[in-house]
């Protein structure tokens, strides 16, 4: 395995697509439940926690690009091999892939659960995971360009859901934010950490970097992408706190869907049904991107054909999606994924940069 | 190509069997649910369910069923035994609680709407006096559900009723330092009418206030956009301005109607220890009716009218506050203001019940008549 990757010109993508990729992969099922976990930690100052988390995410992306720029054209696997050698590099890469599988499974089972709660309680989870996975297989077989296209199309076609938030926004009670700044700095940090599950997915930058055509311009769209996700999260957190009230927010698993439930019009009485249905278009790009990352990783490290990994992964997901249906189990599992993801996605890339610099300095010394 | 199309057709055909369908002719769509307390000790409920169905062969589209149960969802199952239709709750628009039931607390019967994502959230909550059953079974109207639904909707739109749907109720129960107010429905001439507005302590019905008093509460908790209001002033100060008095009625009071009322109010906590509140209400309105022909030709008359009205409102507020303190209910939400101002101290409802009667509240109402019609 070479540290640097050669990518054919035909399968490269423009850097501005990174914006859609990042917004899509970050906005999965996490954002629906996040306000509650943030509120648990930071109470009515939760919005401050989201701002802190958003700034931190910007910093992480900045560090990622700084690390990647040290190399000619590489990804996380190349960097790891360069730093730690073949064996440990592969081990770390495998851990990364297992983690991505875990987070992909959490997205799938969370979405299935939401559909069961809001639309069809008796719908078989096997069927739903089968249908979703067919679409995943189809898109991933299409290659990187199709995947990026899906991310773009689905982002544009689901944006309208946001517009309807004006309704709960107008119904907010501003007293619920007072007294301001009651949370201690520790509680604010804990609140910021609680956002981690809903902001996961940044690591895609470390995977897709070799495929970007104009790498010099890649930083800006990525930063914009994470800024937009953080803004979405900020918006829903503010509405959740202002609209739901204290006890109700602390109790709700999916505060966002609860306030969509209160929206009704003459021609459509239950707006939450539309949101849950449309949310498939939010969840699918996440699943597609994560699956692609895994197949690509396996090919990079072990030279296994992408098609082969794809089918194995989807089979395992199908089993997982069908079997995991207990609410408590899903909640616990999701929070584990969030905790592991926090270290792998937000902390690990920051540690990586000084290591790369040290390694480079040592190499230079060795040459001299 | 044909093969792909065939597979697609096959998939679609087989998928459609995965979720059971519901034929609308076989459904009984519940529109209203009324509940009374049957046995206080055992907690059994006397349920009245109104439903509508689309069966062309049924004699009447609107049907009523009664059942006995201990929970809301079991009430539906018990009622299902008495009808050939499958009862569904997705379109319920009103939950009516008998007075006795409401006094015991109603949150337990609303919990499915919070817990079950399928249950609707846009429903009205009201109290039925004396019982919910009598109101839902009232003879004067064919479709009670529709009648009540429109009764609420129109009166809320006309700014006569305060916002009182499920969401407002739950928020007011949840938030410490504020209590819900919900309409009370009674029967007059065989028809349901809204007579009083019920005051709640948390989810327990305590007492009721008149629509006049409700106006005062609503003036503070919501901003009026185009309200109407009759006001009674003593006649004496206006004597010099009244001309051509022709009718023969006793002349102690002067009746005036304000309309297109626009208002804004703010509550400030002046003293956190002594719990001293200052409430400022600004009210802009048109004067459109007066029982005596007052000639409004100068600022003097208008100013006099405005100050007299302000004084009247302030008087009424004093009475209302005393009543609320005596009952120990806080529909205006002074407690939320207290909670918002105090750091590191979570207000609980019990604590606010202790504190609320000790508050002093000072009202300052500022009436501004911006128009007085096309005559002087």
XYZ file of C-alpha atoms in Angstrom:
744
model
C 0.000 0.000 0.000
C 1.375 3.356 -1.035
C 1.109 6.352 1.233
C -0.056 8.530 -1.631
C -3.005 7.636 -3.808
C -3.294 7.947 -7.544
C -6.791 8.853 -8.632
C -7.866 8.778 -12.243
C -8.978 12.063 -13.640
C -12.424 10.686 -14.440
C -13.283 9.915 -10.845
C -12.260 13.217 -9.339
C -14.726 15.706 -7.923
C -14.857 19.469 -7.669
C -14.003 20.847 -4.240
C -17.276 22.725 -3.763
C -19.103 19.406 -3.475
C -17.404 19.025 -0.113
C -19.962 21.492 1.175
C -22.876 19.187 0.339
C -21.002 16.094 1.448
C -20.278 17.564 4.863
C -23.741 19.003 5.432
C -25.300 15.715 4.438
C -23.116 13.379 6.392
C -23.363 15.464 9.546
C -27.117 15.976 9.438
C -28.331 12.462 9.965
C -30.620 11.198 12.650
C -28.602 12.856 15.388
C -30.017 16.328 14.943
C -33.556 15.111 15.677
C -32.658 14.113 19.198
C -29.661 16.313 19.967
C -31.415 19.276 21.664
C -32.548 17.035 24.462
C -29.047 15.813 25.298
C -27.675 19.329 25.078
C -30.430 20.584 27.344
C -29.727 17.839 29.865
C -26.229 19.195 30.358
C -26.394 22.927 29.832
C -30.089 23.634 30.522
C -31.382 26.862 28.966
C -27.857 27.905 27.957
C -27.697 24.949 25.569
C -27.478 27.273 22.580
C -24.137 28.511 23.913
C -22.901 24.940 24.003
C -23.832 24.520 20.356
C -21.867 27.636 19.442
C -18.859 26.318 21.340
C -19.169 22.948 19.610
C -19.519 24.658 16.223
C -16.342 26.652 16.721
C -14.518 23.548 17.832
C -15.642 21.674 14.729
C -14.250 24.474 12.564
C -10.958 24.053 14.334
C -10.988 20.285 13.760
C -11.593 20.749 10.031
C -8.793 23.285 9.900
C -6.435 20.813 11.576
C -7.487 18.048 9.183
C -6.562 20.125 6.180
C -3.319 21.177 7.783
C -2.419 17.511 8.254
C -3.486 16.497 4.763
C -1.486 19.308 3.190
C 1.712 17.773 4.541
C 1.303 15.038 1.948
C 0.992 15.015 -1.773
C -2.293 13.150 -2.174
C -3.229 10.901 0.691
C -5.979 9.845 3.069
C -6.217 8.710 6.679
C -4.897 5.236 5.853
C -1.835 6.614 4.142
C -1.108 8.978 7.007
C -1.467 6.216 9.576
C 0.828 3.921 7.661
C 3.374 6.667 7.278
C 3.263 7.475 11.000
C 2.919 4.135 12.708
C 4.144 1.639 10.188
C 2.244 -1.026 8.308
C 0.897 -3.164 11.121
C -0.347 -0.515 13.563
C -1.480 1.616 10.674
C -3.681 -1.175 9.436
C -4.955 -1.871 12.931
C -5.966 1.760 13.418
C -7.556 1.824 9.994
C -9.574 -1.268 10.828
C -10.739 0.336 14.077
C -11.829 3.335 12.053
C -13.792 1.134 9.677
C -15.470 -0.768 12.507
C -16.440 2.537 14.069
C -17.914 3.753 10.780
C -19.899 0.552 10.525
C -21.191 1.101 14.043
C -22.257 4.651 13.320
C -23.888 3.564 10.055
C -25.851 0.924 11.909
C -26.938 3.502 14.480
C -28.274 5.761 11.708
C -30.198 2.871 10.172
C -31.820 1.601 13.360
C -32.632 5.084 14.580
C -34.401 5.921 11.353
C -36.297 2.630 11.360
C -37.376 3.345 14.901
C -38.589 6.812 13.995
C -40.616 5.480 11.083
C -42.157 2.872 13.338
C -43.095 5.443 15.933
C -44.480 8.070 13.645
C -45.908 6.252 10.664
C -46.227 2.461 10.800
C -45.855 0.845 14.215
C -46.235 -2.633 12.773
C -43.980 -2.191 9.762
C -41.317 -4.864 9.803
C -37.804 -3.495 10.436
C -36.442 -6.169 8.072
C -38.424 -4.742 5.205
C -37.440 -1.160 5.863
C -33.743 -1.909 6.213
C -33.928 -4.012 3.058
C -35.471 -1.160 1.082
C -32.987 1.400 2.358
C -30.039 -0.908 1.680
C -31.113 -1.549 -1.905
C -30.787 2.175 -2.512
C -27.442 2.253 -0.735
C -26.087 -0.593 -2.846
C -27.363 1.014 -6.013
C -25.704 4.365 -5.294
C -22.406 2.990 -4.045
C -22.105 0.797 -7.144
C -22.348 3.982 -9.166
C -19.037 5.217 -7.808
C -17.870 8.398 -6.162
C -19.465 10.757 -8.652
C -22.923 9.269 -8.204
C -22.513 9.443 -4.429
C -21.599 13.090 -4.550
C -24.496 13.726 -6.897
C -26.901 12.070 -4.472
C -25.575 14.256 -1.663
C -26.161 17.362 -3.745
C -29.646 16.460 -4.973
C -30.927 15.346 -1.583
C -29.584 18.403 0.163
C -31.425 20.704 -2.208
C -34.614 18.696 -2.141
C -34.966 18.524 1.646
C -34.101 22.078 2.490
C -37.757 23.133 2.437
C -38.410 21.291 5.701
C -36.528 24.049 7.479
C -38.899 26.697 6.222
C -41.787 25.291 8.230
C -39.911 25.862 11.445
C -41.228 29.418 11.344
C -44.323 28.123 13.113
C -42.706 26.940 16.354
C -40.273 29.840 16.062
C -43.146 32.291 16.431
C -44.625 30.352 19.332
C -41.462 30.499 21.403
C -41.569 31.760 24.954
C -38.420 33.771 25.501
C -38.677 33.416 29.268
C -37.489 29.879 28.921
C -34.000 31.156 28.072
C -33.760 33.161 31.256
C -31.831 33.459 33.464
C -29.015 33.706 30.944
C -25.605 32.180 31.586
C -26.716 30.104 34.516
C -24.734 27.063 33.428
C -21.180 26.746 34.704
C -18.350 26.531 32.130
C -18.096 22.815 32.898
C -21.776 22.284 32.132
C -21.398 24.250 28.907
C -18.511 22.029 27.832
C -20.507 18.925 28.710
C -23.349 20.349 26.635
C -20.969 20.932 23.745
C -19.825 17.341 24.022
C -23.428 16.173 23.921
C -23.643 17.558 20.387
C -20.974 15.118 19.216
C -23.343 12.458 17.863
C -25.174 14.997 15.749
C -21.973 16.533 14.364
C -20.189 13.273 13.542
C -19.126 12.573 9.994
C -16.316 15.084 9.617
C -13.910 12.216 9.119
C -15.187 11.969 5.542
C -12.696 14.711 4.704
C -9.844 12.354 5.612
C -11.242 9.721 3.239
C -12.312 11.747 0.249
C -9.360 14.130 0.112
C -7.441 12.249 -2.618
C -10.459 12.521 -4.916
C -10.648 16.278 -4.823
C -9.556 17.956 -8.004
C -8.668 21.455 -6.802
C -7.299 20.820 -3.343
C -6.215 24.391 -2.693
C -9.817 25.563 -2.707
C -11.137 22.683 -0.600
C -10.888 24.364 2.798
C -13.569 27.000 2.227
C -16.468 24.747 1.153
C -15.688 22.358 3.996
C -15.722 25.133 6.564
C -18.976 26.446 5.094
C -20.439 22.959 5.261
C -19.719 22.488 8.938
C -20.888 26.044 9.609
C -24.256 25.278 8.031
C -24.659 22.079 10.042
C -23.790 23.898 13.238
C -26.327 26.597 12.312
C -29.045 23.985 11.753
C -28.263 22.509 15.115
C -28.248 25.934 16.747
C -31.600 26.744 15.208
C -33.302 23.573 16.366
C -31.756 23.838 19.813
C -33.027 27.382 20.227
C -36.491 26.406 19.040
C -36.520 23.329 21.257
C -35.670 25.305 24.365
C -38.006 28.168 23.543
C -40.901 26.095 22.296
C -40.863 22.881 24.281
C -40.279 24.094 27.797
C -38.147 22.462 30.394
C -39.727 19.218 31.483
C -41.111 18.386 28.088
C -37.764 18.799 26.359
C -35.969 16.748 28.986
C -38.470 13.932 28.346
C -38.610 13.834 24.551
C -36.462 11.544 22.463
C -37.140 13.448 19.260
C -37.974 17.036 20.175
C -37.725 18.170 16.549
C -40.416 15.793 15.370
C -42.584 16.757 18.337
C -42.686 20.347 17.253
C -43.288 19.405 13.664
C -46.242 17.487 15.041
C -47.842 20.708 16.239
C -47.746 22.206 12.767
C -50.925 21.695 10.809
C -52.536 23.243 7.780
C -55.926 23.020 6.151
C -54.773 20.480 3.612
C -52.277 18.598 5.739
C -53.153 17.977 9.338
C -50.063 16.101 10.442
C -46.894 17.681 9.182
C -44.638 15.311 11.094
C -45.581 12.517 8.695
C -44.112 14.507 5.823
C -40.980 15.288 7.773
C -40.384 11.661 8.739
C -40.891 10.579 5.153
C -38.676 13.310 3.757
C -36.097 12.478 6.365
C -35.277 9.389 4.355
C -33.603 11.733 1.924
C -31.526 13.095 4.782
C -30.582 9.672 6.068
C -29.790 8.040 2.727
C -26.786 10.198 1.768
C -25.328 9.574 5.219
C -25.656 5.835 4.744
C -24.320 5.968 1.215
C -21.319 8.073 2.140
C -20.453 5.944 5.157
C -20.771 2.738 3.155
C -18.541 4.132 0.448
C -15.960 5.137 3.064
C -15.867 1.577 4.367
C -15.579 -0.078 0.962
C -12.874 2.379 -0.029
C -10.980 1.769 3.205
C -11.064 -1.985 2.781
C -9.806 -1.653 -0.759
C -7.002 0.663 0.333
C -5.809 -1.488 3.190
C -6.501 -5.055 2.193
C -7.029 -4.738 -1.547
C -10.480 -6.274 -1.330
C -12.794 -5.440 -4.213
C -15.249 -2.698 -3.316
C -18.208 -4.683 -4.588
C -17.402 -7.561 -2.276
C -17.151 -5.389 0.855
C -20.284 -3.554 -0.151
C -22.389 -6.698 -0.201
C -20.920 -8.047 3.033
C -21.493 -4.732 4.811
C -25.042 -4.447 3.567
C -25.812 -7.985 4.632
C -24.510 -7.291 8.130
C -26.470 -4.040 8.248
C -29.594 -5.859 7.175
C -29.187 -8.331 10.022
C -28.426 -5.550 12.507
C -31.282 -3.360 11.334
C -33.738 -6.220 11.612
C -32.632 -7.463 14.992
C -32.107 -4.307 17.028
C -35.521 -3.076 17.977
C -35.542 -2.420 21.683
C -35.760 1.254 22.419
C -33.443 1.255 25.437
C -30.847 -0.758 23.563
C -30.932 1.615 20.593
C -30.608 4.656 22.831
C -27.648 3.201 24.722
C -25.988 2.009 21.547
C -26.358 5.432 19.954
C -24.816 7.148 22.931
C -21.849 4.730 22.836
C -21.321 5.518 19.170
C -21.473 9.213 20.038
C -18.842 8.808 22.750
C -16.444 6.800 20.608
C -17.070 9.133 17.690
C -16.162 12.091 19.839
C -12.646 10.754 20.335
C -12.160 9.416 16.823
C -13.618 12.319 14.892
C -12.860 15.350 16.989
C -9.824 14.559 19.098
C -7.838 12.108 16.989
C -7.311 14.419 13.951
C -5.988 17.129 16.261
C -3.449 14.713 17.756
C -2.504 13.550 14.277
C -1.143 16.911 13.154
C 1.712 17.319 15.690
C 2.657 13.680 15.086
C 2.972 14.304 11.357
C 5.090 17.385 11.978
C 7.383 15.531 14.363
C 7.775 12.702 11.908
C 8.629 15.141 9.136
C 11.176 16.934 11.303
C 12.791 13.636 12.250
C 13.005 12.623 8.584
C 14.699 15.888 7.714
C 17.200 15.434 10.487
C 17.864 11.900 9.313
C 18.605 13.160 5.815
C 20.926 15.854 7.051
C -35.739 -3.712 -19.934
C -38.837 -5.849 -19.650
C -37.184 -7.830 -16.949
C -36.513 -4.686 -14.880
C -40.081 -3.507 -15.278
C -41.387 -6.918 -14.288
C -39.205 -7.019 -11.176
C -40.340 -3.543 -10.210
C -43.990 -4.517 -10.605
C -43.430 -7.643 -8.555
C -41.684 -5.678 -5.802
C -44.461 -3.105 -5.690
C -47.161 -5.746 -5.557
C -45.494 -7.680 -2.790
C -44.605 -4.552 -0.805
C -48.151 -3.297 -0.697
C -49.027 -6.282 1.465
C -46.492 -5.384 4.107
C -48.540 -2.729 5.868
C -52.210 -3.472 6.520
C -54.543 -1.086 4.748
C -57.549 0.537 6.299
C -60.746 0.979 4.366
C -62.436 4.205 5.222
C -65.914 2.636 5.056
C -64.937 0.317 7.864
C -63.523 2.996 10.136
C -65.198 4.899 12.913
C -63.252 8.140 13.118
C -63.358 9.495 16.642
C -63.864 13.233 16.745
C -64.541 13.911 20.407
C -63.862 12.167 23.642
C -65.607 13.039 26.890
C -64.807 11.585 30.252
C -66.437 11.658 33.671
C -65.448 10.088 36.922
C -67.537 6.998 37.605
C -66.030 5.706 40.779
C -63.704 7.939 42.693
C -62.015 5.239 44.707
C -61.367 2.798 41.934
C -60.649 5.535 39.427
C -62.952 4.113 36.768
C -64.044 6.435 34.032
C -67.308 6.942 32.255
C -66.349 7.602 28.646
C -68.419 9.170 25.920
C -67.051 8.849 22.432
C -68.359 10.614 19.355
C -67.356 9.221 16.021
C -68.180 9.702 12.420
C -68.171 7.138 9.643
C -68.393 7.115 5.874
C -70.475 4.023 5.467
C -73.150 4.893 2.862
C -75.552 2.376 4.393
C -75.408 3.746 7.919
C -78.489 5.762 8.909
C -76.582 8.585 10.604
C -73.016 9.697 10.027
C -72.543 10.775 13.648
C -72.629 8.129 16.337
C -72.133 8.034 20.077
C -70.743 5.225 22.184
C -70.304 4.946 25.910
C -67.776 2.760 27.658
C -66.208 2.182 31.040
C -62.483 1.900 31.609
C -59.562 3.174 33.638
C -57.403 4.588 30.844
C -57.984 6.487 27.651
C -56.745 3.856 25.225
C -58.706 1.155 26.996
C -61.786 3.335 26.662
C -61.387 3.089 22.908
C -60.905 -0.692 23.029
C -63.951 -1.089 25.281
C -65.993 1.032 22.905
C -64.802 -1.033 19.971
C -66.804 -3.945 21.319
C -69.983 -1.964 20.826
C -69.596 -0.999 17.212
C -69.086 -2.713 13.889
C -66.564 -0.076 12.834
C -62.915 0.011 13.732
C -62.456 3.036 15.962
C -59.396 5.154 15.178
C -58.117 8.078 17.244
C -56.036 9.924 14.675
C -58.554 12.670 14.029
C -59.721 13.446 17.535
C -60.130 17.182 17.967
C -61.613 17.646 21.417
C -61.125 16.124 24.818
C -63.785 17.155 27.252
C -63.460 16.486 30.954
C -66.360 16.453 33.375
C -66.007 18.939 36.190
C -65.541 16.289 38.853
C -62.931 14.547 36.731
C -61.108 17.795 36.010
C -60.879 18.550 39.713
C -58.933 15.325 40.184
C -56.400 16.131 37.477
C -56.513 15.340 33.772
C -52.905 14.953 32.727
C -53.054 11.169 33.039
C -55.621 10.999 30.257
C -53.534 13.243 28.018
C -50.304 11.289 28.316
C -50.956 9.164 25.182
C -50.767 12.348 23.139
C -47.265 12.924 24.426
C -46.063 9.342 24.509
C -47.545 8.000 21.301
C -46.259 9.828 18.267
C -49.303 8.692 16.282
C -51.824 10.488 18.478
C -52.605 13.981 17.246
C -51.411 17.020 19.157
C -53.766 19.648 17.800
C -56.700 19.082 20.099
C -58.781 21.329 22.313
C -59.003 20.694 26.027
C -62.139 21.836 27.853
C -64.113 21.244 31.008
C -67.750 20.160 30.837
C -70.149 21.277 33.503
C -71.818 19.377 35.083
C -70.627 16.359 33.079
C -68.920 15.796 29.778
C -71.544 13.249 28.837
C -74.411 15.719 28.998
C -72.607 18.105 26.715
C -71.549 15.568 24.104
C -75.048 14.121 24.087
C -76.840 17.456 23.885
C -79.946 17.203 21.741
C -79.992 20.643 20.162
C -77.265 19.943 17.623
C -76.657 17.077 15.214
C -72.863 17.255 15.039
C -71.613 18.255 18.476
C -67.955 17.692 17.596
C -68.030 20.024 14.652
C -70.058 22.577 16.576
C -67.607 22.654 19.490
C -64.599 22.641 17.207
C -65.850 25.707 15.388
C -66.965 27.306 18.628
C -63.400 27.187 19.900
C -61.798 28.078 16.635
C -63.952 31.127 16.012
C -63.722 32.441 19.528
C -59.982 32.073 19.598
C -59.746 33.796 16.239
C -62.034 36.569 17.448
C -59.755 36.938 20.455
C -62.462 36.208 22.971
C -60.973 32.977 24.267
C -57.332 32.760 25.271
C -55.227 30.185 23.429
C -56.182 26.946 25.062
C -55.303 23.978 22.911
C -53.362 20.950 24.007
C -49.957 22.487 23.456
C -50.713 25.567 25.550
C -52.204 23.402 28.259
C -49.199 21.094 28.456
C -46.736 23.970 28.430
C -48.581 25.734 31.195
C -48.721 22.587 33.291
C -45.041 21.857 32.692
C -43.572 25.266 33.281
C -43.274 26.133 36.943
C -45.003 29.342 37.979
C -47.829 29.401 35.467
C -51.188 27.652 35.378
C -53.420 26.803 32.429
C -56.813 28.317 31.703
C -59.286 26.289 29.674
C -62.851 26.983 28.612
C -65.753 25.557 30.580
C -68.730 24.364 28.555
C -72.236 24.225 29.890
C -75.621 23.469 28.381
C -78.090 26.262 27.698
C -81.308 25.584 25.805
C -80.072 22.157 24.794
C -76.972 23.634 23.218
C -73.432 23.667 24.469
C -72.104 27.157 25.205
C -68.935 28.577 26.665
C -70.009 30.266 29.826
C -66.952 30.516 31.994
C -63.225 30.029 31.743
C -61.732 27.466 34.070
C -58.724 28.121 36.266
C -56.374 25.246 36.942
C -53.749 24.500 39.520
C -51.370 22.442 37.419
C -53.772 19.991 35.766
C -56.485 20.278 38.387
C -59.548 22.400 37.843
C -60.082 24.819 40.705
C -62.618 27.487 39.860
C -63.822 29.539 36.974
C -63.823 33.186 35.984
C -66.179 35.122 33.764
C -65.346 36.107 30.184
C -64.924 39.684 31.450
C -62.215 38.609 33.806
C -60.707 36.439 31.111
C -60.304 39.549 28.980
C -58.111 41.041 31.689
C -55.966 37.924 31.898
C -55.700 37.688 28.140
C -54.718 41.339 27.951
C -51.528 40.455 29.813
C -50.654 37.013 28.492
C -51.401 37.653 24.826
C -51.226 40.723 22.665
C -54.529 41.709 21.133
C -54.639 42.406 17.427
C -58.291 43.272 16.949
C -60.237 42.619 20.128
C -63.563 43.953 21.309
C -64.613 44.952 24.765
C -67.496 46.617 26.541
C -66.657 48.883 29.437
C -68.905 50.468 32.040
C -67.985 53.864 33.431
C -69.788 56.065 35.953
C -71.831 58.655 34.088
C -71.241 61.620 36.398
C -67.935 62.972 35.075
C -69.288 63.031 31.533
C -72.483 64.916 32.220
C -71.297 68.191 30.687
C -70.512 66.474 27.384
C -73.737 64.575 26.913
C -76.197 66.277 24.620
C -79.675 65.670 23.292
C -80.337 62.953 25.752
C -83.607 61.466 24.636
C -84.087 58.067 26.197
C -85.656 57.490 29.538
C -83.409 54.914 31.088
C -81.841 55.267 34.543
C -78.627 57.189 34.136
C -75.935 56.082 36.498
C -73.632 54.267 34.187
C -72.206 54.878 30.794
C -71.707 51.890 28.509
C -68.963 52.102 25.938
C -67.576 49.598 23.474
C -64.002 49.538 22.339
C -63.055 47.612 19.256
C -60.002 46.930 17.128
C -58.126 46.736 20.371
C -54.375 46.433 19.994
C -52.506 45.841 23.152
C -49.126 45.064 24.569
C -48.212 44.305 28.134
C -45.072 43.817 30.083
C -44.462 42.473 33.539
C -41.423 43.467 35.502
C -40.287 42.144 38.835
C -39.287 45.253 40.738
C -38.259 43.630 43.967
C -37.146 40.013 44.063
C -37.315 39.659 47.849
C -40.613 41.391 48.474
C -42.039 40.006 45.225
C -43.236 43.330 44.007
C -44.459 43.313 40.422
C -45.226 46.149 38.072
C -47.529 45.395 35.167
C -47.842 47.903 32.364
C -50.592 47.465 29.825
C -50.841 49.644 26.746
C -54.099 49.497 24.935
C -55.027 51.187 21.677
C -58.588 51.050 20.473
C -61.425 52.653 18.578
C -64.489 53.860 20.425
C -67.449 52.599 18.385
C -70.454 52.613 20.640
C -71.651 54.600 23.570
C -74.961 54.355 25.396
C -75.189 58.139 25.715
C -74.584 60.628 22.939
C -71.271 62.039 24.061
C -69.960 64.790 21.851
C -66.278 64.200 21.341
C -65.061 67.518 20.026
C -61.951 68.107 22.035
C -58.964 66.428 23.569
C -60.491 67.086 26.935
C -63.307 64.589 26.493
C -61.023 61.979 25.033
C -58.506 62.392 27.826
C -61.240 62.132 30.388
C -62.540 58.968 28.744
C -59.084 57.501 28.637
C -58.251 58.221 32.252
C -61.607 56.967 33.453
C -61.173 53.770 31.476
C -57.654 53.261 32.743
C -58.851 53.718 36.286
C -61.662 51.277 35.709
C -59.324 48.648 34.300
C -56.917 49.076 37.175
C -59.767 48.626 39.633
C -60.845 45.465 37.898
C -57.307 44.175 37.930
C -57.111 44.695 41.677
C -60.235 42.610 42.168
C -59.021 39.921 39.813
C -55.637 39.697 41.511
C -57.265 39.314 44.911
C -59.426 36.546 43.557
C -56.469 34.751 41.962
C -54.409 35.048 45.120
C -57.260 33.704 47.191
C -57.622 30.695 44.887
C -53.832 30.495 44.599
C -53.761 30.104 40.830
C -51.452 32.027 38.541
C -52.700 31.935 34.955
C -50.783 35.095 34.116
C -47.475 33.451 34.898
C -45.910 35.783 37.425
C -43.952 32.767 38.587
C -42.174 32.350 35.246
C -40.961 35.941 35.554
C -39.719 35.196 39.040
C -38.011 32.050 37.809
C -36.417 33.904 34.908
C -34.886 36.480 37.229
C -33.460 34.190 39.865
C -30.278 32.311 39.097
C -29.309 28.972 40.611
C -32.691 28.380 42.118
C -35.169 26.160 40.366
C -38.689 27.237 41.072
C -41.072 24.395 41.828
C -44.809 24.608 41.733
C -45.148 23.943 45.444
C -42.828 26.797 46.224
C -44.692 29.166 43.960
C -47.977 28.236 45.636
C -46.431 29.455 48.878
C -45.003 32.601 47.360
C -47.788 33.723 45.048
C -50.255 34.917 47.726
C -47.515 37.095 49.230
C -46.861 39.033 46.028
C -47.878 42.630 45.539
C -48.821 43.528 42.014
C -49.190 47.046 40.800
C -51.096 47.669 37.575
C -50.751 50.575 35.260
C -53.151 50.559 32.329
C -52.764 53.109 29.617
C -55.768 53.399 27.323
C -55.394 55.294 24.107
C -58.426 55.946 21.936
C -57.081 56.509 18.478
C -60.384 56.875 16.593
C -63.944 57.519 17.568
C -65.886 56.865 14.399
C -67.257 59.050 11.653
C -69.218 61.331 13.954
C -68.045 63.665 16.668
